[in-house]
PDB file of N, CA and C in Angstrom:
ATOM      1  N   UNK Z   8     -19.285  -5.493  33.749  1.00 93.00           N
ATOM      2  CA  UNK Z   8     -18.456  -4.451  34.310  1.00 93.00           C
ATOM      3  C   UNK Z   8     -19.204  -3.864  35.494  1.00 93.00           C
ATOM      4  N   UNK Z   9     -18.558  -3.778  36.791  1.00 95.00           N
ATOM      5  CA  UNK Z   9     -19.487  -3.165  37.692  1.00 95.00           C
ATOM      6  C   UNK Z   9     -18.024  -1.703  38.681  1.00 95.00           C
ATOM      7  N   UNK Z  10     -18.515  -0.704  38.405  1.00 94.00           N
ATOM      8  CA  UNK Z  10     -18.320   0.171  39.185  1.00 94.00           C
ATOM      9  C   UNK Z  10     -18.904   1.182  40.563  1.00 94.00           C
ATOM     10  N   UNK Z  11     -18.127   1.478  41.136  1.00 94.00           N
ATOM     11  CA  UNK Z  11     -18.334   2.025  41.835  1.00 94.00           C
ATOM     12  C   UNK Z  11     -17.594   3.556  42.072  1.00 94.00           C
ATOM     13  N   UNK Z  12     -18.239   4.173  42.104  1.00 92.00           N
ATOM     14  CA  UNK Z  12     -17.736   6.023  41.892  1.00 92.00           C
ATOM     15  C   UNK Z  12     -18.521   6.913  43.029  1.00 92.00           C
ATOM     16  N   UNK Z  13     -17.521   7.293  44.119  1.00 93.00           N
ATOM     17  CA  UNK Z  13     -18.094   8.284  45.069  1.00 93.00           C
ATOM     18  C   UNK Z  13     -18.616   9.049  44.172  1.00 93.00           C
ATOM     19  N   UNK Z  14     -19.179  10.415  44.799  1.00 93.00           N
ATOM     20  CA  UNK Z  14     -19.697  11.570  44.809  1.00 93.00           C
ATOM     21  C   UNK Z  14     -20.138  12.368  45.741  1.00 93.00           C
ATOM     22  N   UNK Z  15     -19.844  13.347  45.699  1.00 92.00           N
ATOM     23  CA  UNK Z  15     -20.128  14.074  46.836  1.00 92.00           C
ATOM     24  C   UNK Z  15     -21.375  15.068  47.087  1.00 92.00           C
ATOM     25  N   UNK Z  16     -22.211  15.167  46.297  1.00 94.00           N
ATOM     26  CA  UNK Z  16     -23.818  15.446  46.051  1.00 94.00           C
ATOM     27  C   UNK Z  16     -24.829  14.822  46.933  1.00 94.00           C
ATOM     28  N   UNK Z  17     -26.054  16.065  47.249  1.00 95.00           N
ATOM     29  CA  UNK Z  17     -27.192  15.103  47.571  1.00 95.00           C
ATOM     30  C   UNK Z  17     -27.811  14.282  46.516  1.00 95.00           C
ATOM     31  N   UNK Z  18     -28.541  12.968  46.538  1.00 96.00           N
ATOM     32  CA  UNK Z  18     -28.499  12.465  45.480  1.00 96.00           C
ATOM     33  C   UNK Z  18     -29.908  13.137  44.733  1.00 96.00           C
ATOM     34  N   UNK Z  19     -30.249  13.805  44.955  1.00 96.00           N
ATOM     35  CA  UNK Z  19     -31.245  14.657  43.923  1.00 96.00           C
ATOM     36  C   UNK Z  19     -30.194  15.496  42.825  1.00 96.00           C
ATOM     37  N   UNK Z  20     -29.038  15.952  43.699  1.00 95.00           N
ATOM     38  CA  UNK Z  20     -28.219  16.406  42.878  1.00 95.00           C
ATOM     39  C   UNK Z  20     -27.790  16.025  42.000  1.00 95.00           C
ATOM     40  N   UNK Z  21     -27.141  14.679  42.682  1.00 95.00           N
ATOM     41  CA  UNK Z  21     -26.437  13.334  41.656  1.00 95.00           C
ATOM     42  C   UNK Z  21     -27.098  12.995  40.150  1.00 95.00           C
ATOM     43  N   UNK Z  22     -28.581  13.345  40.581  1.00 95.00           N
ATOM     44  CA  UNK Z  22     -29.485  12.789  39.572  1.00 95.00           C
ATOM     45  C   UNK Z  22     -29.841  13.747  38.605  1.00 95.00           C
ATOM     46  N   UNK Z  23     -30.094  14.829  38.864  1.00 95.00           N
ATOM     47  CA  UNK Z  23     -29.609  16.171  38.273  1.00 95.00           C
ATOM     48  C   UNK Z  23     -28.780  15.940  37.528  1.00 95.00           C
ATOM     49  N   UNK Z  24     -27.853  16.279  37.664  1.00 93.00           N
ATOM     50  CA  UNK Z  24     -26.264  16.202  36.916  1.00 93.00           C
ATOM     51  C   UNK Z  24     -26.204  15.036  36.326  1.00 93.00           C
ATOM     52  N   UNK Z  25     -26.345  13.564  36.469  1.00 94.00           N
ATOM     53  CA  UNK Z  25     -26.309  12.912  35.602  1.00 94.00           C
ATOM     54  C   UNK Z  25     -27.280  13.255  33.947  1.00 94.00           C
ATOM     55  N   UNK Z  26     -28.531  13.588  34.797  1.00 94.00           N
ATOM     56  CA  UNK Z  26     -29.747  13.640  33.581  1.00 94.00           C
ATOM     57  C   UNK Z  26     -29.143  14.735  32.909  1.00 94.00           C
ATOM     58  N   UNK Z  27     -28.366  16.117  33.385  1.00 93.00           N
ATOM     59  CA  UNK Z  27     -28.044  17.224  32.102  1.00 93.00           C
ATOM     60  C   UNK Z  27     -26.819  16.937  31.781  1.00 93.00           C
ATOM     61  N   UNK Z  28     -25.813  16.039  32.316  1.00 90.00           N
ATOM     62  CA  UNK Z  28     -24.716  15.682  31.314  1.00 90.00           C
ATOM     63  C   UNK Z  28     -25.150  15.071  30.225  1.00 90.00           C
ATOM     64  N   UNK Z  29     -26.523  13.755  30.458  1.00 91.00           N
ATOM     65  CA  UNK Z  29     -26.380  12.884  29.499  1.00 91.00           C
ATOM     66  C   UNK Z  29     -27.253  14.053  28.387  1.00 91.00           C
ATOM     67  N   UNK Z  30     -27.939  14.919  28.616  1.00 92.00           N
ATOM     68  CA  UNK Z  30     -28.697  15.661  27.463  1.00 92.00           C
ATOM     69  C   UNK Z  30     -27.148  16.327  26.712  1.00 92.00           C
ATOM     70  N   UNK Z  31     -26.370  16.702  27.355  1.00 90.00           N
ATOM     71  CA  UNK Z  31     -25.392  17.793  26.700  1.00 90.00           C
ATOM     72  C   UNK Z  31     -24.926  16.746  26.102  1.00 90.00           C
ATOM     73  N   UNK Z  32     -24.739  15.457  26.374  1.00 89.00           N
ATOM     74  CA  UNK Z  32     -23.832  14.476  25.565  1.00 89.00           C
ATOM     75  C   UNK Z  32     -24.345  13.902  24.308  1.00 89.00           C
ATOM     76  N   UNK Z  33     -25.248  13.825  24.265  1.00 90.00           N
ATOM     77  CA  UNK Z  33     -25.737  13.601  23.082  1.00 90.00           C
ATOM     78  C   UNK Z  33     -26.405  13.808  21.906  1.00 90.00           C
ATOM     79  N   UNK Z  34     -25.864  14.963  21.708  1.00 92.00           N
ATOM     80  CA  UNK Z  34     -25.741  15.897  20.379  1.00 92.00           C
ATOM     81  C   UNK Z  34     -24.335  15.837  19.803  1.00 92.00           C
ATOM     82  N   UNK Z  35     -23.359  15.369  21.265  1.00 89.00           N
ATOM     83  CA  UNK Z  35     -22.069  14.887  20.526  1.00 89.00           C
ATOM     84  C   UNK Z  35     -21.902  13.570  19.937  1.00 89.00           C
ATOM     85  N   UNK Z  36     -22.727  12.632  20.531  1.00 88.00           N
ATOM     86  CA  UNK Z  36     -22.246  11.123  19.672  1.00 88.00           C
ATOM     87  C   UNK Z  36     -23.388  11.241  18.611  1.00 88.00           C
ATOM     88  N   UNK Z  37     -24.584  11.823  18.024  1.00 89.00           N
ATOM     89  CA  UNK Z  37     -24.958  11.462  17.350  1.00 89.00           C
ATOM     90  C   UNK Z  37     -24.557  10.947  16.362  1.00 89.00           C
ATOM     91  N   UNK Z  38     -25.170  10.222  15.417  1.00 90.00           N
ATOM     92  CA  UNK Z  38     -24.481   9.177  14.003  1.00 90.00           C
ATOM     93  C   UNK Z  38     -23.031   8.379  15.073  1.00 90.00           C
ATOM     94  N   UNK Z  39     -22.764   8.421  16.348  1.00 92.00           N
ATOM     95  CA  UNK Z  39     -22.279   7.146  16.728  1.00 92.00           C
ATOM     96  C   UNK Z  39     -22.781   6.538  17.153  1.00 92.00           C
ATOM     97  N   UNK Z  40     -23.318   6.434  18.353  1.00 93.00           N
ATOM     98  CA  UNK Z  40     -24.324   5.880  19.604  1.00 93.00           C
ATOM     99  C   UNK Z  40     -25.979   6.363  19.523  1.00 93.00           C
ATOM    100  N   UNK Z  41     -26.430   5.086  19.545  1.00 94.00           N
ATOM    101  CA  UNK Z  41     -28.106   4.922  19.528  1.00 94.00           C
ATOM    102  C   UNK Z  41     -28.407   4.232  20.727  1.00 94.00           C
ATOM    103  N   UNK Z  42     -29.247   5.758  21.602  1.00 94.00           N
ATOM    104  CA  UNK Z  42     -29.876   5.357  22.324  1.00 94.00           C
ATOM    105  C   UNK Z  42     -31.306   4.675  22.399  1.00 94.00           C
ATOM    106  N   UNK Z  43     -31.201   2.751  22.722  1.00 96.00           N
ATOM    107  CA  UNK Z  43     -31.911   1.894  22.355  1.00 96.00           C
ATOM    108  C   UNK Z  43     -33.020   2.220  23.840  1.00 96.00           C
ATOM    109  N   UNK Z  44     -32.609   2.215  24.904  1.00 96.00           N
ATOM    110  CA  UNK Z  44     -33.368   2.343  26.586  1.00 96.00           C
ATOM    111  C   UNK Z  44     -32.576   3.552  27.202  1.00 96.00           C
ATOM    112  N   UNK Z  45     -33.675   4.253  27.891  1.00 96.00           N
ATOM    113  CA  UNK Z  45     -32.990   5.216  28.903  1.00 96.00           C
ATOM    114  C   UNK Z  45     -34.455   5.250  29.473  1.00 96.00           C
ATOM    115  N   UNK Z  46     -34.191   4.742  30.513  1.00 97.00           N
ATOM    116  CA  UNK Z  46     -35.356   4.839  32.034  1.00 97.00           C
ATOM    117  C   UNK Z  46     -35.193   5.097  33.120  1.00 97.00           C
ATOM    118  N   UNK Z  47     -35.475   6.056  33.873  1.00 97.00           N
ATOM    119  CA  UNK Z  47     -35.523   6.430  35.149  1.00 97.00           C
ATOM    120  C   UNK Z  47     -36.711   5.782  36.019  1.00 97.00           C
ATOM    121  N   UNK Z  48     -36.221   5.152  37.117  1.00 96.00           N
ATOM    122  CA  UNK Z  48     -36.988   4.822  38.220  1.00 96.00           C
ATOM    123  C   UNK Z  48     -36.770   5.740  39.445  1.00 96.00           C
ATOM    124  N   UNK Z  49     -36.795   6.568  40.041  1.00 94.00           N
ATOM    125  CA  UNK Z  49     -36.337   7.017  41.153  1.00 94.00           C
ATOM    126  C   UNK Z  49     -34.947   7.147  40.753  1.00 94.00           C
ATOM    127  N   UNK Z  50     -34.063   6.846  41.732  1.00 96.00           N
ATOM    128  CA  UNK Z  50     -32.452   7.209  41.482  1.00 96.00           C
ATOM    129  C   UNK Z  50     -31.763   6.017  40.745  1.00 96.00           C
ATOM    130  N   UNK Z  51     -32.540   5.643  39.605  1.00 98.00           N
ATOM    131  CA  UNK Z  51     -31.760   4.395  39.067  1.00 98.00           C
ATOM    132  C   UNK Z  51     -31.805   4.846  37.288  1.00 98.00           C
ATOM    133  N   UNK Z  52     -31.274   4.405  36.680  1.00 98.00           N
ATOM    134  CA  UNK Z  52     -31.274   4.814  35.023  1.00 98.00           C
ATOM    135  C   UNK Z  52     -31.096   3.299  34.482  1.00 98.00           C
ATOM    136  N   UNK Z  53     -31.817   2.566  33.688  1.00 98.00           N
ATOM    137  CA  UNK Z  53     -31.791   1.321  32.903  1.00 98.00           C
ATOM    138  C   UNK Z  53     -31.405   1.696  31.411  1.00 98.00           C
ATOM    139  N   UNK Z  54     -30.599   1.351  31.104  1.00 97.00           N
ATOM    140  CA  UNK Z  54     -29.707   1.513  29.798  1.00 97.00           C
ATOM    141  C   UNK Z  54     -29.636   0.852  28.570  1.00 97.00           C
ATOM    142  N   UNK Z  55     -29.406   1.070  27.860  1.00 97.00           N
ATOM    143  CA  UNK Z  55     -28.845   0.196  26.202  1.00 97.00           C
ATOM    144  C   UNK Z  55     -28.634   0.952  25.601  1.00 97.00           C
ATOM    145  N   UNK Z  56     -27.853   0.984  24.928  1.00 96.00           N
ATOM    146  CA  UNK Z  56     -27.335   1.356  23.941  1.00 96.00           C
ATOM    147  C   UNK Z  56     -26.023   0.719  22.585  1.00 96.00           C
ATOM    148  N   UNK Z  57     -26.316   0.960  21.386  1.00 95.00           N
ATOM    149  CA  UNK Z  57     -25.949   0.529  20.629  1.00 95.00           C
ATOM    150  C   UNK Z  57     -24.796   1.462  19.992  1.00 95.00           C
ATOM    151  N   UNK Z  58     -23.356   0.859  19.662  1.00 92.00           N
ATOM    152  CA  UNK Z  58     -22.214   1.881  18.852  1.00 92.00           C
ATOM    153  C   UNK Z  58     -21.647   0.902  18.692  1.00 92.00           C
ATOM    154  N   UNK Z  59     -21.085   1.699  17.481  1.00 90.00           N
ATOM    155  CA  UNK Z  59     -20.043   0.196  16.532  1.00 90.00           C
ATOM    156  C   UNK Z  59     -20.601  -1.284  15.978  1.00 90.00           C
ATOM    157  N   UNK Z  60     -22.096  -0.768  16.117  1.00 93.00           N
ATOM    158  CA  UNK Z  60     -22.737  -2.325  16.040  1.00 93.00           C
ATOM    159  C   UNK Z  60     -22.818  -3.264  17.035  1.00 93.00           C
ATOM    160  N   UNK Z  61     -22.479  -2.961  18.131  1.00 93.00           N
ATOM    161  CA  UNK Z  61     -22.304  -3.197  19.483  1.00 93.00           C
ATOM    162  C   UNK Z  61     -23.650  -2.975  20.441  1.00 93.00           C
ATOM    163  N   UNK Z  62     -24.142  -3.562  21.676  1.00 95.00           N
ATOM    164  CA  UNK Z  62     -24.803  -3.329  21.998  1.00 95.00           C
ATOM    165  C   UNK Z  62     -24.499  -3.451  23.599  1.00 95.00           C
ATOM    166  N   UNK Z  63     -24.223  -2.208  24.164  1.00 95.00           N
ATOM    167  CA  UNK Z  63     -24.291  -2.174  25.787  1.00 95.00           C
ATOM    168  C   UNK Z  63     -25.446  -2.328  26.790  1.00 95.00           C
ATOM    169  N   UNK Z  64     -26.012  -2.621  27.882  1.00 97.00           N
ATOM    170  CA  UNK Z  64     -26.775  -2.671  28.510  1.00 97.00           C
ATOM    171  C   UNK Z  64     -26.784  -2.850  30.198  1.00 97.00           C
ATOM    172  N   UNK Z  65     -27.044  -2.246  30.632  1.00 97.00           N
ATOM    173  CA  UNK Z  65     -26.655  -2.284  32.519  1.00 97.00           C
ATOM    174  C   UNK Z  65     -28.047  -1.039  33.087  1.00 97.00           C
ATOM    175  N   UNK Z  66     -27.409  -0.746  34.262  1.00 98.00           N
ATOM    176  CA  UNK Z  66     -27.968   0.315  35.098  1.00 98.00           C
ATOM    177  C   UNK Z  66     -26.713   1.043  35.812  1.00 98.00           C
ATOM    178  N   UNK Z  67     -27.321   2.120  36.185  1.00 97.00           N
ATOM    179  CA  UNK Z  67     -26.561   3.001  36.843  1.00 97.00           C
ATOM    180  C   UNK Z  67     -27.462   3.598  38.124  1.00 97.00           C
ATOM    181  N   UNK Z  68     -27.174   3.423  39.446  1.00 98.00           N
ATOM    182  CA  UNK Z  68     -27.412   3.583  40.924  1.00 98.00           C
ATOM    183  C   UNK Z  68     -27.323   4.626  41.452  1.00 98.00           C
ATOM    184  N   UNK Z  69     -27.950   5.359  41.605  1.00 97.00           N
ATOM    185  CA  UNK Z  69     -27.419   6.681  42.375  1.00 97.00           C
ATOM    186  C   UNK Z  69     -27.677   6.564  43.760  1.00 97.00           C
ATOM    187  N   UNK Z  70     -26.664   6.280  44.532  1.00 97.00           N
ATOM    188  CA  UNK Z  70     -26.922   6.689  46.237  1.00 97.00           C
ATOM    189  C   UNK Z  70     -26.404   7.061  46.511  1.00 97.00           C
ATOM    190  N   UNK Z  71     -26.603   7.692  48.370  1.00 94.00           N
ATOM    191  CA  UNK Z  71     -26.481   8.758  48.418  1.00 94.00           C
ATOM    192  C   UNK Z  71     -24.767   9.261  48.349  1.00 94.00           C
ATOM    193  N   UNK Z  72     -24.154   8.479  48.092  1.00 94.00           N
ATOM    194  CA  UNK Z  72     -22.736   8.437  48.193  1.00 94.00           C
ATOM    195  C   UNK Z  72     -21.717   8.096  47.137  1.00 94.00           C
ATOM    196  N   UNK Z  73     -22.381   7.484  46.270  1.00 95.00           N
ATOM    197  CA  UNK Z  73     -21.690   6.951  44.988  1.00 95.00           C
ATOM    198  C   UNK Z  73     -22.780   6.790  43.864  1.00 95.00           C
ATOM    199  N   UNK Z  74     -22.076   6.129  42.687  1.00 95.00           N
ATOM    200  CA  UNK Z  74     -22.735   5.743  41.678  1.00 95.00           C
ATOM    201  C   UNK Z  74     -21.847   4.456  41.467  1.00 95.00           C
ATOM    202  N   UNK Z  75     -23.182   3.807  41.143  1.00 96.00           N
ATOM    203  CA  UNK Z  75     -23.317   2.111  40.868  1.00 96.00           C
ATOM    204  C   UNK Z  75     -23.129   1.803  39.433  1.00 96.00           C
ATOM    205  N   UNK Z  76     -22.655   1.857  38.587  1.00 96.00           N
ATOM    206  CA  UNK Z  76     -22.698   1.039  37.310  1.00 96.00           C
ATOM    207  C   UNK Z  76     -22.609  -0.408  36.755  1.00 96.00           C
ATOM    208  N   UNK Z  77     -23.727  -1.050  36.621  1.00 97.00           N
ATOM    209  CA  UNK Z  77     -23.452  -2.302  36.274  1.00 97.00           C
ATOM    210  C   UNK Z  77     -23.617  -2.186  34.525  1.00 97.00           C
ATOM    211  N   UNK Z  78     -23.092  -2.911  33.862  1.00 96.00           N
ATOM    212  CA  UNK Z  78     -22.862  -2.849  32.468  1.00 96.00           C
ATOM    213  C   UNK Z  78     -22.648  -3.960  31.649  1.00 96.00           C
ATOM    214  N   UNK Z  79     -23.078  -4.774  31.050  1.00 95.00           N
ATOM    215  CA  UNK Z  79     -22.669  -5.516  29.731  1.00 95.00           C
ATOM    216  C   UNK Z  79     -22.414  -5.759  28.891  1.00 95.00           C
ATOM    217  N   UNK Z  80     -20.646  -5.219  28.590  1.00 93.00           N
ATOM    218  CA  UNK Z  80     -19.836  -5.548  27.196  1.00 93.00           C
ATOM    219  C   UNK Z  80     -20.222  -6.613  26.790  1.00 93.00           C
ATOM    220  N   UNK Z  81     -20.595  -5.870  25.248  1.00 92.00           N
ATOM    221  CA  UNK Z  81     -19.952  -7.161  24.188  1.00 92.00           C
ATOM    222  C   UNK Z  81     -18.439  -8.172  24.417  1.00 92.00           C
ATOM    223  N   UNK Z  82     -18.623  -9.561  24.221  1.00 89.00           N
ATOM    224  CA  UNK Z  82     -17.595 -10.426  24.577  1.00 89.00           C
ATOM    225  C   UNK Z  82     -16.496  -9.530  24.051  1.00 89.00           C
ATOM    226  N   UNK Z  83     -16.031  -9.036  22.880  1.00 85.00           N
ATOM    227  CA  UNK Z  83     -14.795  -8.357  22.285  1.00 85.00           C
ATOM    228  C   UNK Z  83     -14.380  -6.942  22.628  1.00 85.00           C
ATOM    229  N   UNK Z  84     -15.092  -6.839  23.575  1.00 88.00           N
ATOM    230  CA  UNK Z  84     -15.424  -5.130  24.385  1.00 88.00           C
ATOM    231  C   UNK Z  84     -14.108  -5.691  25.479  1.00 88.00           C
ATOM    232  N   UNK Z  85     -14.539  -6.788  26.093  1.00 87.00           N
ATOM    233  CA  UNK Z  85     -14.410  -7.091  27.370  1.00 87.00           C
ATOM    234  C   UNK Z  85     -12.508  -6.658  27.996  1.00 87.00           C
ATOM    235  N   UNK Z  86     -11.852  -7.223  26.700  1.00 88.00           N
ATOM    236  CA  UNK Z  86     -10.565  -6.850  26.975  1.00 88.00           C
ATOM    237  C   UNK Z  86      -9.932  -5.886  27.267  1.00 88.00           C
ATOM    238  N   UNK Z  87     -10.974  -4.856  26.940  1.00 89.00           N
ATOM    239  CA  UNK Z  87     -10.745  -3.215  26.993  1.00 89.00           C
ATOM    240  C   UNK Z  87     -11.740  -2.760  28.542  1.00 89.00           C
ATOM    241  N   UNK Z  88     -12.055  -3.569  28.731  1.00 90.00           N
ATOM    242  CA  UNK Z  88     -12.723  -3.096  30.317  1.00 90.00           C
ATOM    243  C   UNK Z  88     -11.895  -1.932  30.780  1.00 90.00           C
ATOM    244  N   UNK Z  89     -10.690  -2.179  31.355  1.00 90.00           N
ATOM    245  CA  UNK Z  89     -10.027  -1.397  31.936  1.00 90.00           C
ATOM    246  C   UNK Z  89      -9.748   0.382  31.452  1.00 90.00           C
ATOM    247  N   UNK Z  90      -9.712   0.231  30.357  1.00 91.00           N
ATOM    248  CA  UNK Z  90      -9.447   1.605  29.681  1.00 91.00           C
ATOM    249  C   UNK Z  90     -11.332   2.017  29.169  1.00 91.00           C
ATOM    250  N   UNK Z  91     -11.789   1.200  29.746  1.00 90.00           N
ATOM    251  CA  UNK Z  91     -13.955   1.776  29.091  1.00 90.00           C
ATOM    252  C   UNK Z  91     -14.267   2.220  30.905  1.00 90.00           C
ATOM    253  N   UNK Z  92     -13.640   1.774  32.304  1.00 90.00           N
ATOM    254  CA  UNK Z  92     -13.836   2.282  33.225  1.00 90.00           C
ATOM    255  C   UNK Z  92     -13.001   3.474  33.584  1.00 90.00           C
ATOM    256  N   UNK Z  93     -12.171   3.196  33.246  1.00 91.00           N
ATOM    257  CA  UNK Z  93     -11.336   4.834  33.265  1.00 91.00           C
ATOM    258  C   UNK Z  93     -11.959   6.029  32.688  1.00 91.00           C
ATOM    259  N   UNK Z  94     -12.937   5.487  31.232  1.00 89.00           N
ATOM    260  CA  UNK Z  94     -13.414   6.815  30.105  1.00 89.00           C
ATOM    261  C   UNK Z  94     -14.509   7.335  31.476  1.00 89.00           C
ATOM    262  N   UNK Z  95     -14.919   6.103  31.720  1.00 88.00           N
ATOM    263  CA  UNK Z  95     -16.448   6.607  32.493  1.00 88.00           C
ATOM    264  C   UNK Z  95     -16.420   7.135  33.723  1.00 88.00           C
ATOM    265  N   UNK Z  96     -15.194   6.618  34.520  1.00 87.00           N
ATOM    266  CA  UNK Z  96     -14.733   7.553  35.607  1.00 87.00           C
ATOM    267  C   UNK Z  96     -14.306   9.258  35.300  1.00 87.00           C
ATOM    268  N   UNK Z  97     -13.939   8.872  34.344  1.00 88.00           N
ATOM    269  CA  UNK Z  97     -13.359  10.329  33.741  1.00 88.00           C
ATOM    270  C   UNK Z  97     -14.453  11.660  33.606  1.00 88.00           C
ATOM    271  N   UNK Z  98     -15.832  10.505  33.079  1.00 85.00           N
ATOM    272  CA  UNK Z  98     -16.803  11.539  32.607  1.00 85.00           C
ATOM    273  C   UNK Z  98     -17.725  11.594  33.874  1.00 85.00           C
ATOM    274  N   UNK Z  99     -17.662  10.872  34.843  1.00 83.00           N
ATOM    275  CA  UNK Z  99     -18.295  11.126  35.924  1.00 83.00           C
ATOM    276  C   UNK Z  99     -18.050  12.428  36.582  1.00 83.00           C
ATOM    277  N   UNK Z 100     -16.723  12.207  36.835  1.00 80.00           N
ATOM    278  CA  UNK Z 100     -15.941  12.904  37.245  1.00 80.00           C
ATOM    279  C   UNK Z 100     -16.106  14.536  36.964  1.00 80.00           C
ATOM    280  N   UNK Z 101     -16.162  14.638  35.492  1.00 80.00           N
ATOM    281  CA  UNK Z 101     -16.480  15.977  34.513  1.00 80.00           C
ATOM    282  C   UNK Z 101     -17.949  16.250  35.101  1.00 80.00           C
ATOM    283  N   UNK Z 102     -18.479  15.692  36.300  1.00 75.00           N
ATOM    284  CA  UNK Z 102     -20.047  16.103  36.204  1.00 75.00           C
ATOM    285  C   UNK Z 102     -19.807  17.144  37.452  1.00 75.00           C
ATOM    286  N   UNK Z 103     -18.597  17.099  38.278  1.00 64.00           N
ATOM    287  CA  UNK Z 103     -18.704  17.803  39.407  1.00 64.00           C
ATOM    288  C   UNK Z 103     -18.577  19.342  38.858  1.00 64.00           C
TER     289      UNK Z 103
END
């Protein structure tokens, strides 16, 4: 899955706001989602995570203009692409 999502932030900002959404978010999925990787390089985040027995994995890009998501559904994920980029646009979105 690869997205692409303006923003309108400097990307210190971008990076900001990503890092305290994902803290506020996860006190809500606990006992769903296990965070397996979360790494910051500069403006980049390396990922995994595990829900449903499932295991996701990508990065997410911050420049200065958008956010990059690359991602790897599970094969039985895949059909639902369309409605798993909408959730994540959605919650991007919730960061402004």
């Amino acid at each position: 899955m690869h997205l692409q999502i303006p923003h309108k932030f400097t990307q210190p900002q971008a990076v900001d706001r990503v890092k305290k959404g994902l803290l506020q978010a996860k006190p809500q999925l606990q006992g769903q989602v296990k965070i397996d990787t979360e790494v910051w390089q500069d403006n980049m985040l390396t990922f995994a995570f595990t829900t449903q027995g499932k295991q996701v994995t990508g990065t997410l890009k911050i420049l200065k203009d958008e956010f990059v998501i690359d991602a790897k559904l599970p094969l039985l994920w895949r059909m639902f692409e369309g409605k798993i980029q909408k959730a994540v646009e959605e919650q991007i979105k919730a960061l402004s």
